[in-house]
Structure formats: C-alpha cells, structure tokens
Short mmCIF file of C-alpha atoms and ligand atoms in Angstrom, two decimals:
data_model
loop_
_atom_site.label_atom_id
_atom_site.label_comp_id
_atom_site.label_asym_id
_atom_site.label_seq_id
_atom_site.Cartn_x
_atom_site.Cartn_y
_atom_site.Cartn_z
CA MET W 1 -194.19 37.01 72.45
CA TRP W 2 -193.26 35.28 75.67
CA GLY W 3 -190.04 33.61 74.48
CA GLY W 4 -187.72 35.48 76.89
CA ARG W 5 -187.42 32.73 79.46
CA PHE W 6 -187.52 29.75 77.06
CA ALA W 7 -184.56 28.13 75.33
CA ALA W 8 -186.43 25.61 73.14
CA GLN W 9 -189.42 25.72 70.78
CA PRO W 10 -192.77 24.18 71.78
CA ALA W 11 -193.52 20.65 70.54
CA ASP W 12 -195.69 20.52 67.42
CA ALA W 13 -198.60 19.03 69.33
CA MET W 14 -198.14 21.63 72.05
CA GLN W 15 -198.68 24.28 69.44
CA ALA W 16 -201.61 22.37 67.97
CA ILE W 17 -203.42 22.04 71.29
CA ASN W 18 -202.58 25.57 72.36
CA ALA W 19 -203.23 27.67 69.27
CA SER W 20 -206.72 29.09 69.00
CA ILE W 21 -206.28 31.43 66.05
CA ASP W 22 -208.42 29.32 63.70
CA VAL W 23 -211.34 29.87 66.06
CA ASP W 24 -210.74 33.22 67.72
CA LYS W 25 -209.86 35.14 64.57
CA ARG W 26 -213.58 35.91 64.62
CA LEU W 27 -212.88 38.27 67.51
CA TRP W 28 -210.73 40.60 65.42
CA ARG W 29 -213.18 43.49 65.39
CA GLU W 30 -213.67 43.37 69.14
CA ASP W 31 -209.93 42.98 69.70
CA ILE W 32 -209.15 46.09 67.68
CA GLU W 33 -211.98 48.03 69.29
CA GLY W 34 -210.70 47.08 72.76
CA SER W 35 -207.09 47.91 71.90
CA LYS W 36 -208.04 51.31 70.52
CA ALA W 37 -209.95 52.19 73.67
CA HIS W 38 -207.08 50.93 75.82
CA ALA W 39 -204.42 52.95 73.91
CA ASP W 40 -206.53 56.12 74.04
CA MET W 41 -206.82 55.71 77.78
CA LEU W 42 -203.08 55.05 78.20
CA ALA W 43 -202.35 58.29 76.34
CA ALA W 44 -204.94 60.28 78.28
CA GLN W 45 -203.33 59.06 81.51
CA GLY W 46 -199.84 59.97 80.29
CA ILE W 47 -198.75 56.30 80.34
CA ILE W 48 -197.86 56.42 76.64
CA THR W 49 -197.25 59.51 74.51
CA LYS W 50 -199.84 61.10 72.24
CA GLU W 51 -197.56 60.31 69.29
CA ASP W 52 -197.40 56.62 70.16
CA ASN W 53 -201.18 56.55 70.54
CA ALA W 54 -201.66 58.17 67.15
CA ALA W 55 -199.41 55.55 65.57
CA ILE W 56 -201.29 52.75 67.39
CA GLN W 57 -204.69 54.08 66.32
CA SER W 58 -203.82 54.35 62.64
CA GLY W 59 -201.88 51.08 62.71
CA LEU W 60 -204.91 49.26 64.13
CA ASP W 61 -207.19 50.88 61.54
CA GLN W 62 -204.87 49.66 58.80
CA ILE W 63 -204.87 46.15 60.26
CA ALA W 64 -208.67 46.19 60.26
CA ALA W 65 -208.58 47.15 56.59
CA GLU W 66 -206.10 44.33 55.87
CA ILE W 67 -208.31 41.77 57.58
CA LEU W 68 -211.41 43.01 55.74
CA ALA W 69 -209.53 42.82 52.44
CA GLY W 70 -208.46 39.25 53.20
CA GLU W 71 -204.80 40.29 53.14
CA PHE W 72 -203.94 39.63 56.77
CA VAL W 73 -201.87 36.50 57.34
CA PHE W 74 -203.05 34.71 60.50
CA SER W 75 -200.26 32.67 62.01
CA LYS W 76 -200.50 29.65 64.33
CA GLU W 77 -197.08 30.43 65.80
CA LEU W 78 -198.69 33.56 67.22
CA GLU W 79 -201.34 31.43 68.99
CA ASP W 80 -204.36 33.65 69.06
CA ILE W 81 -205.99 36.76 67.63
CA HIS W 82 -204.53 39.01 70.32
CA LEU W 83 -200.90 38.11 69.59
CA ASN W 84 -201.50 38.06 65.84
CA ILE W 85 -202.79 41.62 65.81
CA GLU W 86 -200.23 42.91 68.26
CA ALA W 87 -197.34 41.39 66.31
CA ARG W 88 -198.60 42.86 63.06
CA LEU W 89 -198.99 46.25 64.73
CA THR W 90 -195.35 46.22 65.83
CA GLU W 91 -194.33 45.11 62.35
CA ARG W 92 -196.12 48.13 60.93
CA ILE W 93 -195.36 50.88 63.47
CA GLY W 94 -192.30 49.62 65.38
CA GLU W 95 -191.60 50.56 69.06
CA ALA W 96 -195.01 52.15 69.68
CA GLY W 97 -196.70 48.82 68.95
CA LYS W 98 -194.76 47.23 71.80
CA ARG W 99 -196.20 49.78 74.23
CA LEU W 100 -199.84 48.86 73.62
CA HIS W 101 -199.78 45.89 75.99
CA THR W 102 -199.03 48.10 79.02
CA GLY W 103 -201.38 47.69 81.99
CA ARG W 104 -203.35 44.87 80.47
CA SER W 105 -203.02 41.13 79.86
CA ARG W 106 -204.48 38.74 77.35
CA ASN W 107 -206.67 37.54 80.21
CA ASP W 108 -208.66 40.75 80.54
CA GLN W 109 -208.30 41.35 76.81
CA VAL W 110 -209.98 38.09 75.81
CA ALA W 111 -212.68 38.40 78.47
CA THR W 112 -213.53 41.85 77.09
CA ASP W 113 -213.39 40.88 73.41
CA PHE W 114 -215.48 37.78 73.95
CA LYS W 115 -218.05 39.61 76.05
CA LEU W 116 -218.47 42.25 73.35
CA TRP W 117 -218.89 39.48 70.76
CA VAL W 118 -221.49 37.59 72.82
CA MET W 119 -223.46 40.77 73.47
CA ARG W 120 -223.62 41.58 69.76
CA ALA W 121 -224.42 38.01 68.74
CA SER W 122 -227.20 37.80 71.34
CA ARG W 123 -228.84 40.93 69.97
CA GLU W 124 -228.58 39.53 66.44
CA ALA W 125 -230.13 36.24 67.55
CA ALA W 126 -232.97 38.22 69.13
CA ASP W 127 -233.46 40.08 65.84
CA GLY W 128 -233.56 36.74 64.02
CA LEU W 129 -236.28 35.53 66.35
CA ARG W 130 -238.24 38.68 65.57
CA ALA W 131 -238.07 37.83 61.85
CA LEU W 132 -239.36 34.32 62.56
CA GLN W 133 -242.19 35.79 64.63
CA LYS W 134 -243.19 37.97 61.68
CA SER W 135 -243.35 34.96 59.38
CA LEU W 136 -245.48 33.06 61.88
CA VAL W 137 -247.84 35.99 62.40
CA ALA W 138 -248.30 36.36 58.63
CA GLN W 139 -249.28 32.68 58.40
CA ALA W 140 -251.53 32.99 61.45
CA ASP W 141 -253.21 35.95 59.82
CA SER W 142 -254.11 34.03 56.67
CA HIS W 143 -255.15 30.92 58.63
CA ALA W 144 -256.96 32.51 61.57
CA ASP W 145 -260.10 30.40 61.08
CA TRP W 146 -258.66 27.23 59.59
CA ILE W 147 -259.51 24.33 61.86
CA MET W 148 -257.15 21.62 63.02
CA PRO W 149 -257.10 19.13 65.86
CA GLY W 150 -255.67 20.38 69.12
CA PHE W 151 -253.79 17.60 70.87
CA THR W 152 -252.96 16.46 74.35
CA HIS W 153 -250.83 13.30 74.54
CA LEU W 154 -250.84 13.59 70.71
CA GLN W 155 -254.45 12.37 70.91
CA THR W 156 -257.12 14.59 69.38
CA ALA W 157 -258.46 16.68 72.24
CA GLN W 158 -260.45 19.70 71.03
CA PRO W 159 -260.52 21.55 67.73
CA VAL W 160 -258.32 24.62 67.54
CA THR W 161 -257.56 27.13 64.83
CA LEU W 162 -254.31 26.91 62.90
CA GLY W 163 -253.70 30.61 63.51
CA HIS W 164 -253.98 30.00 67.24
CA HIS W 165 -251.53 27.10 67.08
CA LEU W 166 -248.95 29.16 65.15
CA LEU W 167 -249.29 32.11 67.53
CA ALA W 168 -248.38 29.85 70.45
CA TYR W 169 -244.85 29.80 69.04
CA VAL W 170 -244.84 33.57 68.60
CA SER W 171 -245.43 33.89 72.36
CA MET W 172 -242.61 31.44 73.12
CA PHE W 173 -240.18 33.24 70.82
CA GLU W 174 -241.08 36.55 72.44
CA ARG W 175 -239.91 35.27 75.82
CA ASP W 176 -236.78 33.88 74.16
CA ARG W 177 -236.06 37.29 72.64
CA VAL W 178 -236.52 39.03 75.96
CA ARG W 179 -234.18 36.56 77.68
CA LEU W 180 -231.47 37.04 75.06
CA ILE W 181 -231.71 40.82 75.18
CA GLY W 182 -231.82 40.75 78.97
CA ALA W 183 -228.64 38.68 79.17
CA ALA W 184 -226.92 41.05 76.74
CA LEU W 185 -227.92 44.01 78.90
CA GLU W 186 -226.65 42.25 81.99
CA ALA W 187 -223.34 41.51 80.26
CA ALA W 188 -223.00 45.20 79.41
CA TRP W 189 -222.90 46.05 83.10
CA GLU W 190 -219.24 45.35 83.87
CA CYS W 191 -216.15 45.65 81.66
CA PRO W 192 -213.29 43.23 82.38
CA LEU W 193 -210.65 45.39 80.67
CA GLY W 194 -208.01 46.63 83.11
CA SER W 195 -208.35 43.61 85.37
CA ALA W 196 -204.98 42.78 83.80
CA ALA W 197 -203.65 39.26 84.43
CA LEU W 198 -205.76 38.82 87.57
CA ALA W 199 -204.79 41.32 90.26
CA GLY W 200 -205.17 44.68 88.53
CA THR W 201 -202.14 46.81 87.68
CA SER W 202 -199.80 49.36 89.20
CA TYR W 203 -200.11 51.73 86.20
CA PRO W 204 -202.48 54.65 86.81
CA ILE W 205 -205.07 53.36 84.29
CA ASP W 206 -208.60 54.76 84.05
CA ARG W 207 -210.92 51.79 83.84
CA HIS W 208 -214.03 53.96 83.86
CA ARG W 209 -212.86 55.57 80.66
CA THR W 210 -212.31 52.29 78.79
CA ALA W 211 -215.55 50.79 80.13
CA ASP W 212 -217.39 53.84 78.89
CA ALA W 213 -215.68 53.88 75.49
CA LEU W 214 -216.66 50.24 74.92
CA GLY W 215 -220.29 50.79 75.89
CA PHE W 216 -220.20 49.21 79.33
CA HIS W 217 -221.82 50.71 82.39
CA ALA W 218 -218.83 50.30 84.71
CA PRO W 219 -215.50 48.52 85.09
CA ALA W 220 -215.63 45.09 86.72
CA ALA W 221 -215.46 45.74 90.45
CA ASN W 222 -213.22 42.74 91.07
CA SER W 223 -210.30 41.93 88.80
CA LEU W 224 -210.30 38.20 89.62
CA ASP W 225 -213.97 38.00 88.64
CA GLY W 226 -213.20 40.09 85.56
CA VAL W 227 -210.80 37.56 84.07
CA ALA W 228 -212.25 34.31 85.47
CA SER W 229 -215.97 34.62 84.78
CA ARG W 230 -217.85 33.37 81.75
CA ASP W 231 -221.40 33.43 83.07
CA PHE W 232 -222.27 35.96 80.33
CA ALA W 233 -221.53 33.23 77.77
CA LEU W 234 -223.31 30.58 79.83
CA ALA W 235 -226.41 32.77 80.02
CA ALA W 236 -226.32 33.33 76.27
CA LEU W 237 -225.95 29.60 75.57
CA ALA W 238 -228.71 28.70 78.04
CA ASN W 239 -230.99 31.25 76.41
CA LEU W 240 -230.11 30.06 72.91
CA SER W 241 -230.71 26.52 74.02
CA ILE W 242 -234.20 27.32 75.30
CA ALA W 243 -235.02 29.25 72.14
CA ILE W 244 -233.95 26.43 69.87
CA THR W 245 -235.86 23.97 72.02
CA HIS W 246 -238.95 25.93 71.01
CA MET W 247 -237.83 25.92 67.39
CA SER W 248 -237.25 22.19 67.64
CA ARG W 249 -240.83 21.57 68.80
CA LEU W 250 -242.07 23.50 65.79
CA ALA W 251 -239.68 21.49 63.61
CA GLU W 252 -241.07 18.28 65.11
CA GLU W 253 -244.58 19.42 64.20
CA ILE W 254 -243.45 20.15 60.65
CA VAL W 255 -242.10 16.61 60.43
CA LEU W 256 -245.40 15.18 61.69
CA TRP W 257 -247.67 17.46 59.68
CA THR W 258 -245.87 16.85 56.38
CA SER W 259 -245.96 13.06 56.78
CA PRO W 260 -248.50 11.28 54.54
CA GLN W 261 -250.20 9.99 57.71
CA PHE W 262 -251.09 13.53 58.82
CA ALA W 263 -250.97 15.29 55.44
CA PHE W 264 -251.70 18.63 57.14
CA ALA W 265 -249.00 20.51 55.27
CA THR W 266 -246.60 20.39 52.34
CA LEU W 267 -243.17 22.01 52.36
CA SER W 268 -242.17 23.89 49.23
CA ASP W 269 -239.73 22.21 46.86
CA SER W 270 -236.98 24.53 48.02
CA TRP W 271 -237.36 23.24 51.57
CA SER W 272 -237.83 19.54 50.79
CA THR W 273 -235.32 16.89 49.85
CA GLY W 274 -235.75 13.79 47.73
CA SER W 275 -234.58 10.25 48.23
CA SER W 276 -231.90 8.72 46.03
CA ILE W 277 -233.84 5.46 45.86
CA MET W 278 -237.54 6.24 46.51
CA PRO W 279 -238.74 8.63 43.79
CA GLN W 280 -242.00 9.48 45.57
CA LYS W 281 -240.34 10.88 48.73
CA ARG W 282 -240.35 14.49 49.96
CA ASN W 283 -238.37 14.66 53.14
CA PRO W 284 -238.37 17.47 55.74
CA ASP W 285 -234.59 17.31 56.29
CA ALA W 286 -234.22 20.93 57.37
CA ALA W 287 -236.77 20.46 60.15
CA GLU W 288 -235.02 17.28 61.27
CA LEU W 289 -231.66 19.02 61.32
CA ILE W 290 -233.09 21.83 63.45
CA ARG W 291 -234.07 19.17 66.00
CA ALA W 292 -230.48 17.90 65.91
CA LYS W 293 -229.03 21.41 66.22
CA ALA W 294 -231.18 21.89 69.31
CA ALA W 295 -229.51 18.88 70.88
CA ARG W 296 -226.07 20.21 69.98
CA ILE W 297 -226.69 23.70 71.35
CA GLY W 298 -227.91 22.24 74.62
CA ALA W 299 -224.69 20.23 74.70
CA ASP W 300 -222.61 23.37 74.01
CA PHE W 301 -224.13 24.92 77.11
CA ALA W 302 -223.52 21.77 79.14
CA ALA W 303 -219.90 21.58 77.94
CA LEU W 304 -219.06 25.18 78.82
CA ASN W 305 -220.79 24.84 82.16
CA ALA W 306 -218.71 21.74 82.89
CA ILE W 307 -215.51 23.56 81.86
CA VAL W 308 -216.14 26.53 84.13
CA GLN W 309 -217.43 24.71 87.18
CA LYS W 310 -214.10 23.03 88.01
CA LEU W 311 -211.82 26.04 87.63
CA PRO W 312 -210.20 27.62 90.66
CA LEU W 313 -209.85 31.38 90.27
CA ALA W 314 -208.72 33.04 88.19
CA TYR W 315 -207.91 32.38 84.50
CA ALA W 316 -207.02 28.92 83.18
CA LYS W 317 -206.52 27.89 79.58
CA ASP W 318 -209.60 25.65 79.73
CA LEU W 319 -211.50 28.88 79.18
CA GLN W 320 -210.09 29.16 75.67
CA GLU W 321 -212.56 26.46 74.57
CA ASP W 322 -215.45 28.80 75.46
CA LYS W 323 -215.24 30.33 72.00
CA THR W 324 -215.43 27.09 69.98
CA LEU W 325 -218.60 26.13 71.84
CA THR W 326 -220.18 29.56 71.74
CA PHE W 327 -219.45 30.28 68.08
CA SER W 328 -220.76 26.87 67.08
CA ALA W 329 -223.96 27.42 69.07
CA PHE W 330 -224.62 30.85 67.57
CA ASP W 331 -223.82 29.59 64.05
CA GLY W 332 -226.15 26.61 64.44
CA PHE W 333 -228.84 28.87 65.81
CA ALA W 334 -228.58 31.41 62.97
CA LEU W 335 -228.70 28.72 60.30
CA SER W 336 -231.67 27.04 61.99
CA LEU W 337 -233.50 30.36 62.11
CA THR W 338 -232.95 30.98 58.41
CA ALA W 339 -234.18 27.48 57.56
CA MET W 340 -237.21 27.76 59.81
CA ILE W 341 -238.20 31.12 58.35
CA GLY W 342 -237.81 29.68 54.84
CA MET W 343 -240.04 26.73 55.67
CA ILE W 344 -242.71 28.79 57.42
CA ASP W 345 -242.86 31.38 54.63
CA THR W 346 -243.46 28.78 51.95
CA VAL W 347 -245.35 25.92 53.62
CA ARG W 348 -248.84 25.16 52.28
CA PHE W 349 -251.50 23.85 54.61
CA ASN W 350 -254.19 21.34 53.66
CA ARG W 351 -257.46 22.77 54.94
CA ALA W 352 -259.62 19.71 54.24
CA ALA W 353 -257.25 17.22 55.88
CA MET W 354 -256.89 19.36 58.99
CA ARG W 355 -260.61 19.91 59.36
CA GLU W 356 -261.36 16.24 58.83
CA ALA W 357 -258.82 15.25 61.47
CA ALA W 358 -260.18 17.89 63.84
CA ALA W 359 -263.64 16.33 63.82
CA ARG W 360 -262.38 12.78 64.26
CA GLY W 361 -262.34 11.25 67.73
CA TYR W 362 -265.53 13.11 68.80
CA SER W 363 -263.48 16.17 69.55
CA THR W 364 -266.56 18.31 70.32
CA ALA W 365 -267.81 16.12 73.15
CA THR W 366 -266.80 18.78 75.71
CA ASP W 367 -269.07 21.26 73.88
CA LEU W 368 -272.06 18.98 74.44
CA ALA W 369 -271.20 18.54 78.12
CA ASP W 370 -270.86 22.33 78.46
CA TRP W 371 -274.32 22.79 76.84
CA LEU W 372 -275.89 20.38 79.33
CA VAL W 373 -274.35 22.35 82.19
CA ARG W 374 -275.30 25.75 80.77
CA GLU W 375 -278.81 25.07 79.49
CA LEU W 376 -280.06 22.22 81.70
CA LYS W 377 -278.14 23.26 84.82
CA MET W 378 -276.81 19.73 85.01
CA PRO W 379 -273.80 19.26 87.32
CA PHE W 380 -270.64 18.89 85.18
CA ARG W 381 -269.88 15.36 86.43
CA GLU W 382 -273.34 14.20 85.30
CA ALA W 383 -273.00 16.03 81.97
CA HIS W 384 -269.68 14.24 81.45
CA GLU W 385 -271.40 10.88 82.04
CA VAL W 386 -274.35 11.65 79.70
CA THR W 387 -271.98 12.84 76.97
CA GLY W 388 -269.90 9.71 77.39
CA ARG W 389 -272.95 7.57 76.71
CA ILE W 390 -273.75 9.58 73.57
CA VAL W 391 -270.15 9.18 72.34
CA ARG W 392 -270.52 5.44 72.84
CA SER W 393 -273.70 5.29 70.76
CA ALA W 394 -272.03 7.32 67.99
CA GLU W 395 -269.16 4.83 68.05
CA GLN W 396 -271.55 1.91 67.89
CA ALA W 397 -273.48 3.53 65.01
CA GLY W 398 -270.16 4.08 63.17
CA VAL W 399 -270.78 7.86 62.97
CA ARG W 400 -267.44 9.74 62.77
CA GLU W 401 -268.56 13.16 64.03
CA LEU W 402 -270.89 13.94 66.92
CA ALA W 403 -272.62 16.61 64.82
CA LEU W 404 -273.65 13.92 62.31
CA LEU W 405 -275.36 11.65 64.85
CA PRO W 406 -279.20 11.78 64.40
CA LEU W 407 -280.99 13.88 67.02
CA SER W 408 -283.05 10.85 68.06
CA GLU W 409 -279.87 9.13 69.27
CA PHE W 410 -279.05 12.13 71.50
CA GLN W 411 -282.56 12.18 72.84
CA ALA W 412 -282.52 8.46 73.54
CA VAL W 413 -279.86 9.27 76.17
CA GLU W 414 -281.15 12.68 77.29
CA PRO W 415 -284.58 13.72 75.96
CA ARG W 416 -284.02 17.44 76.70
CA ILE W 417 -281.23 17.75 74.10
CA THR W 418 -282.44 20.01 71.28
CA GLU W 419 -281.56 20.51 67.64
CA ALA W 420 -279.90 23.77 68.66
CA ALA W 421 -277.61 21.83 71.00
CA GLN W 422 -276.74 19.39 68.26
CA ALA W 423 -275.93 22.28 65.90
CA LEU W 424 -273.24 23.46 68.34
CA LEU W 425 -271.25 20.28 67.87
CA THR W 426 -269.54 21.10 64.57
CA VAL W 427 -265.85 21.94 64.82
CA GLU W 428 -266.60 25.43 63.46
CA LYS W 429 -269.05 26.20 66.27
CA SER W 430 -266.72 24.64 68.78
CA VAL W 431 -263.77 26.94 67.99
CA GLU W 432 -266.05 29.97 67.71
CA SER W 433 -267.35 29.32 71.21
CA ARG W 434 -263.86 29.28 72.79
CA ASP W 435 -263.62 33.05 72.82
CA SER W 436 -262.15 33.60 76.26
CA TYR W 437 -259.05 35.84 76.29
CA GLY W 438 -256.18 33.83 74.80
CA GLY W 439 -258.65 31.26 73.45
CA THR W 440 -258.78 29.68 70.02
CA ALA W 441 -261.83 31.51 68.52
CA PRO W 442 -260.95 33.09 65.14
CA GLN W 443 -262.07 36.45 66.51
CA ARG W 444 -259.55 36.21 69.39
CA VAL W 445 -256.83 35.01 67.01
CA ARG W 446 -257.37 38.01 64.72
CA GLU W 447 -257.12 40.33 67.72
CA GLN W 448 -253.83 38.72 68.73
CA VAL W 449 -252.54 38.99 65.16
CA GLU W 450 -253.30 42.72 65.29
CA ARG W 451 -251.63 43.04 68.67
CA TRP W 452 -248.46 41.38 67.32
CA LYS W 453 -248.45 43.55 64.23
CA GLU W 454 -248.56 46.63 66.48
CA THR W 455 -245.68 45.22 68.51
CA PHE W 456 -243.64 44.76 65.33
CA ALA W 457 -244.42 48.19 63.93
N1 LIG P 1 -206.33 32.61 73.64
C1 LIG P 1 -206.57 32.80 75.02
C2 LIG P 1 -208.03 32.48 75.35
O1 LIG P 1 -208.80 32.47 74.49
C3 LIG P 1 -206.27 34.21 75.42
C4 LIG P 1 -205.85 34.35 76.84
C5 LIG P 1 -204.52 33.72 77.05
N2 LIG P 1 -204.05 33.94 78.35
C6 LIG P 1 -203.04 33.23 78.84
N3 LIG P 1 -202.68 33.49 80.03
N4 LIG P 1 -202.47 32.28 78.16
O2 LIG P 1 -208.36 32.21 76.47
#
C-alpha cells in the first residue's frame, strides 16, 4: 500500500510490532460505515464519479457480508483493518477501489472509526449498568426490612436495612451511567474524518456532510486535533474505571459476606467454585476476579494516558495501542457486569445471621442517646456520656444487646429512663426511626424502590 518508495521488505519483527490487524479487526463495521460516508461525499462533490461510488458502495457491502460470514481473510502483511478492507475492495471492484482513499488518510480514518466504536461501546456499558441496577432493585425490594449491621471502619456502627445497603450501589451506578452516556455525547460533537493526514486536504470535500452522515454534530474544527486527540477514549476509560471501582466494592462485600465468619449470604452453586483439595469450600472467585478486573481497567486508563501525554502533535504510531487497551477494558467490564448480575440475581441472604450481627456491639446506643436528648432535653454531650456508662454496665453484665439489659440497670445510671425508652433499643425500632429522606427506614427504602422502578419503566 505504501511500497512505492521502498526497495526491500520490512523485517519480520518490524511487521510483528507494526501490524495491528489482530486487534483492530474489531473496527470493521465502523471502517466500512466511515468509508461509505466518505465515498458518497466524494461523489456528491464530483471528486469521484457516481459510477465509481456505486461500485464502492456495493463492494463495501459485499465485504461486510464476507466478514460476517467468516469468509474474509485478514492479512498481517496489510497491517491494519483499513488497509485490509481497502485492498479487498480493489480486488473486488478494480480501479474504483483505488479512488476511495482520496482526500483522507488512515490518520483521520482510524480516529473516526475508533471514536464511533467507543461511543457505541460506552452506550452498551451504560445499558449493562442499567441491567445491574434492576437486579439490585429487585433484591432491595424483597429485603427492604431485613436488618444488617451498618459499618464504619468495618466496625458495627448502626443497624441498617439490607435493601438500603443494596440501593446505595444503585445510586452509584446511576452516576456511572450518566458519566458514560455524557462522554459518548461529548464524543459525538466533532467528527475527525476529513482532517486527512494532519493538515486537511486540497480536495473540495464536504466535511459537514460526512459528519452528519456518521451521526456527529459537526466536523472537527481543527485537523491537527482531529487526528491527534484521544481524550474521548480516555474519558471512556476513566468512566469505566470509576464504574468498576463501584462494582469492585460490591464484589469485596460479597467476598466478606459469603465468608463463614460473616455468613450473611450464600452464592448459588452456579456462581461458586470448589477447591481441588478442601471439599467443604465454596469460593467467591467471580467476585474476586471483578476486583482484579477493576485494577486492570484502572491500569488501562493510566497506560493510555501515559501514551498520549508525551506525544507532540499530531499523529504518532504510539496511538495504535489505544485500541488494545480500550478493547480490553470494555471486554473486562462487560464480563464483570454479567458475572455481577448473575451473582446478585441468585444470592441468598441469611436473615438471622445479619440480624444477630446487627445487634452486636451495642449498635443502638445512639438511639438511647437520642431519646435522652428528645425526651429529657439533655444536652447531646451529656446523653453521650450517660449512654456510655450504660453500655459499660451491659458489657460488664455480659448482655449482648442493649434492649436485653434489665430496666433497673438503665435506671441505676439515669432514673428517668422508662420502659418505653428501653423498648426503642431493638434493631427493628432503630431502623424504623431513621426515616429521614434517604434514611434506612424500611418505609423510605420501599419509596426509593418505587422511585427506581419508575425510572426504569
Ligand atoms: N493502524 C493505525 C492505528 O491504529 C492506523 C493509522 C496509521 N497511520 C499511519 N500514519 N501509519 O493507529
């Protein structure tokens, strides 16, 4: 394709380091879409004939059919997807095929193809997050009033409802979705096609026409920027990385919750693995691998960022590695999503173990302090002190839950404490009382479940 000025063949390793076809063959749809729009525009501008355009259009359609049928032979000698398709086109339609590459370069071609791919993949990732949200909301719905410990510092803090805990992730994934869709919309603003190698072209091309045909708002206003920039991919990888960080925290909780020490949950057989030596084991491998994928996707972002940040304008071949990193990140993300949805849909929670753990560690002590403030008008600092002394006597008496401590023990510290106050110290009453907007009360959780269901409808 560029052999005119060369007398000798490239070294084998030169070809090995240079060829990207194994990776970028995934851009074939976008490449054909871009070429069709480009050829139509060339014909409309009188740069190629209508007959040549017709041959190019049907030739490209036939190539698409060949690729779909698995009949297309991808060749390393032809480096990348762009040259592979163009060479096949010329093989099929002759002369006209050689006219397609007028007024464009592989530099603007790849920037356009890759941008289209990233935009579509980002929207698909956002759809995948929506599916995960639906699974989480369904579980939150059936566990709106199940009680579990809420943690700070992984120490039991206050009881919360399981539904509330699961919905926290639904909120995180909503922001992740919005970020992914937002970046895809931003990427759709400018079309690189027609930037040519770097400086634009002397042919009378119509860049507005191709931008429009490919679903962009406008042609890139600067041709150097058009071919040199990859911030659309960086934004997608950053957004994916944040989203899978959230998924990784959920995965981490699955690992903790399914351990015999917590015993809050059991993964279904289809989402557990056994040990080759310890017959009793059920391991949460999928959750662990999601944590590892999160690390890798963050590294994909960091790698592409490092590649781009040292490049003088405009195009340099370093940019070819953008696709390996981006495809790997989107693949890892999609697989992680599927695994997470599978686990969430089939996990079983252990109500008794969660409730028991929620009451441990005198988790309703704040409720007693709040009662002292509300009913006795005690300053909060003093209420904190009084409650602390009651917790200490419960500890000394070996009573596990504040609600189980005899009333006389409360009154020994503060005589005005009533039976009604003591009755508020169960974990059930505690979560019911936290009914502020966004709070953990089952009533609030059910409202949020309804709100999400309306959002999904
Ligand atoms: N395979 C190349 C890439 O992905 C296409 C652009 C090649 N441009 C060039 N001047 N060699 O970046």
